[in-house]
CSV table of C-alpha atoms in Angstrom, one decimal:
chain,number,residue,atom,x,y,z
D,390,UNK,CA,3.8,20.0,-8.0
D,391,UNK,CA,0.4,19.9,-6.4
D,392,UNK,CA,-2.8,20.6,-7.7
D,393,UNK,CA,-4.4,24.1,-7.8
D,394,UNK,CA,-8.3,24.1,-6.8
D,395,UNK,CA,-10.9,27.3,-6.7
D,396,UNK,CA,-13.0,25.3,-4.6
D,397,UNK,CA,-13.3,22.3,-2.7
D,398,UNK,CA,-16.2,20.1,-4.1
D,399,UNK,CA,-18.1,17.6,-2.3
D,400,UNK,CA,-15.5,14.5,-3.5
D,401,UNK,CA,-12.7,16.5,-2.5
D,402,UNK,CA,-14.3,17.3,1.1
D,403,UNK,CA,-15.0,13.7,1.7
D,404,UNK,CA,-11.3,12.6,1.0
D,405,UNK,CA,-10.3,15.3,3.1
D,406,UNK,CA,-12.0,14.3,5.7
D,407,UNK,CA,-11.4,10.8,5.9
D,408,UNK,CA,-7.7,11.4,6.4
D,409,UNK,CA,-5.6,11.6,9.8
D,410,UNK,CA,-3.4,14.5,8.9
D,411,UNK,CA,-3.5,16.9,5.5
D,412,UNK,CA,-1.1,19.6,4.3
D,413,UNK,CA,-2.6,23.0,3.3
D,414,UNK,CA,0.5,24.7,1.0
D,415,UNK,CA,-0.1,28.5,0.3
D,416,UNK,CA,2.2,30.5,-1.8
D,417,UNK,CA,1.8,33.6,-4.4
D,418,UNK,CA,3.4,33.7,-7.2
D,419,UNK,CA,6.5,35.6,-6.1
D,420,UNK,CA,6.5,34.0,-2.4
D,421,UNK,CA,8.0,31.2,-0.6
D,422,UNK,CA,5.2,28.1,0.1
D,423,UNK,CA,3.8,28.3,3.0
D,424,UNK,CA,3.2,24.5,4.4
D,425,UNK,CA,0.8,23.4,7.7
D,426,UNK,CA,-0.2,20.5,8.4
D,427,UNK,CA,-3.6,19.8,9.4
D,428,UNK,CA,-5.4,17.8,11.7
């Protein structure tokens, strides 16, 4: 499983932004994940 994050610090937003496409998962505890890739 991935990693859970409260925020996005500073290292996180540069490796982020360095790649050509990122997946953003959503889910609550009782849901399905919602998965979108980004860029």
């Amino acid at each position: 499983m991935g990693t859970q994050l409260q925020e996005i610090n500073s290292e996180i937003a540069k490796f982020i932004n360095n790649q050509k496409i990122f997946f953003v998962a959503t889910a609550t505890k009782d849901s399905f994940i919602n998965l979108s890739p980004k860029g």
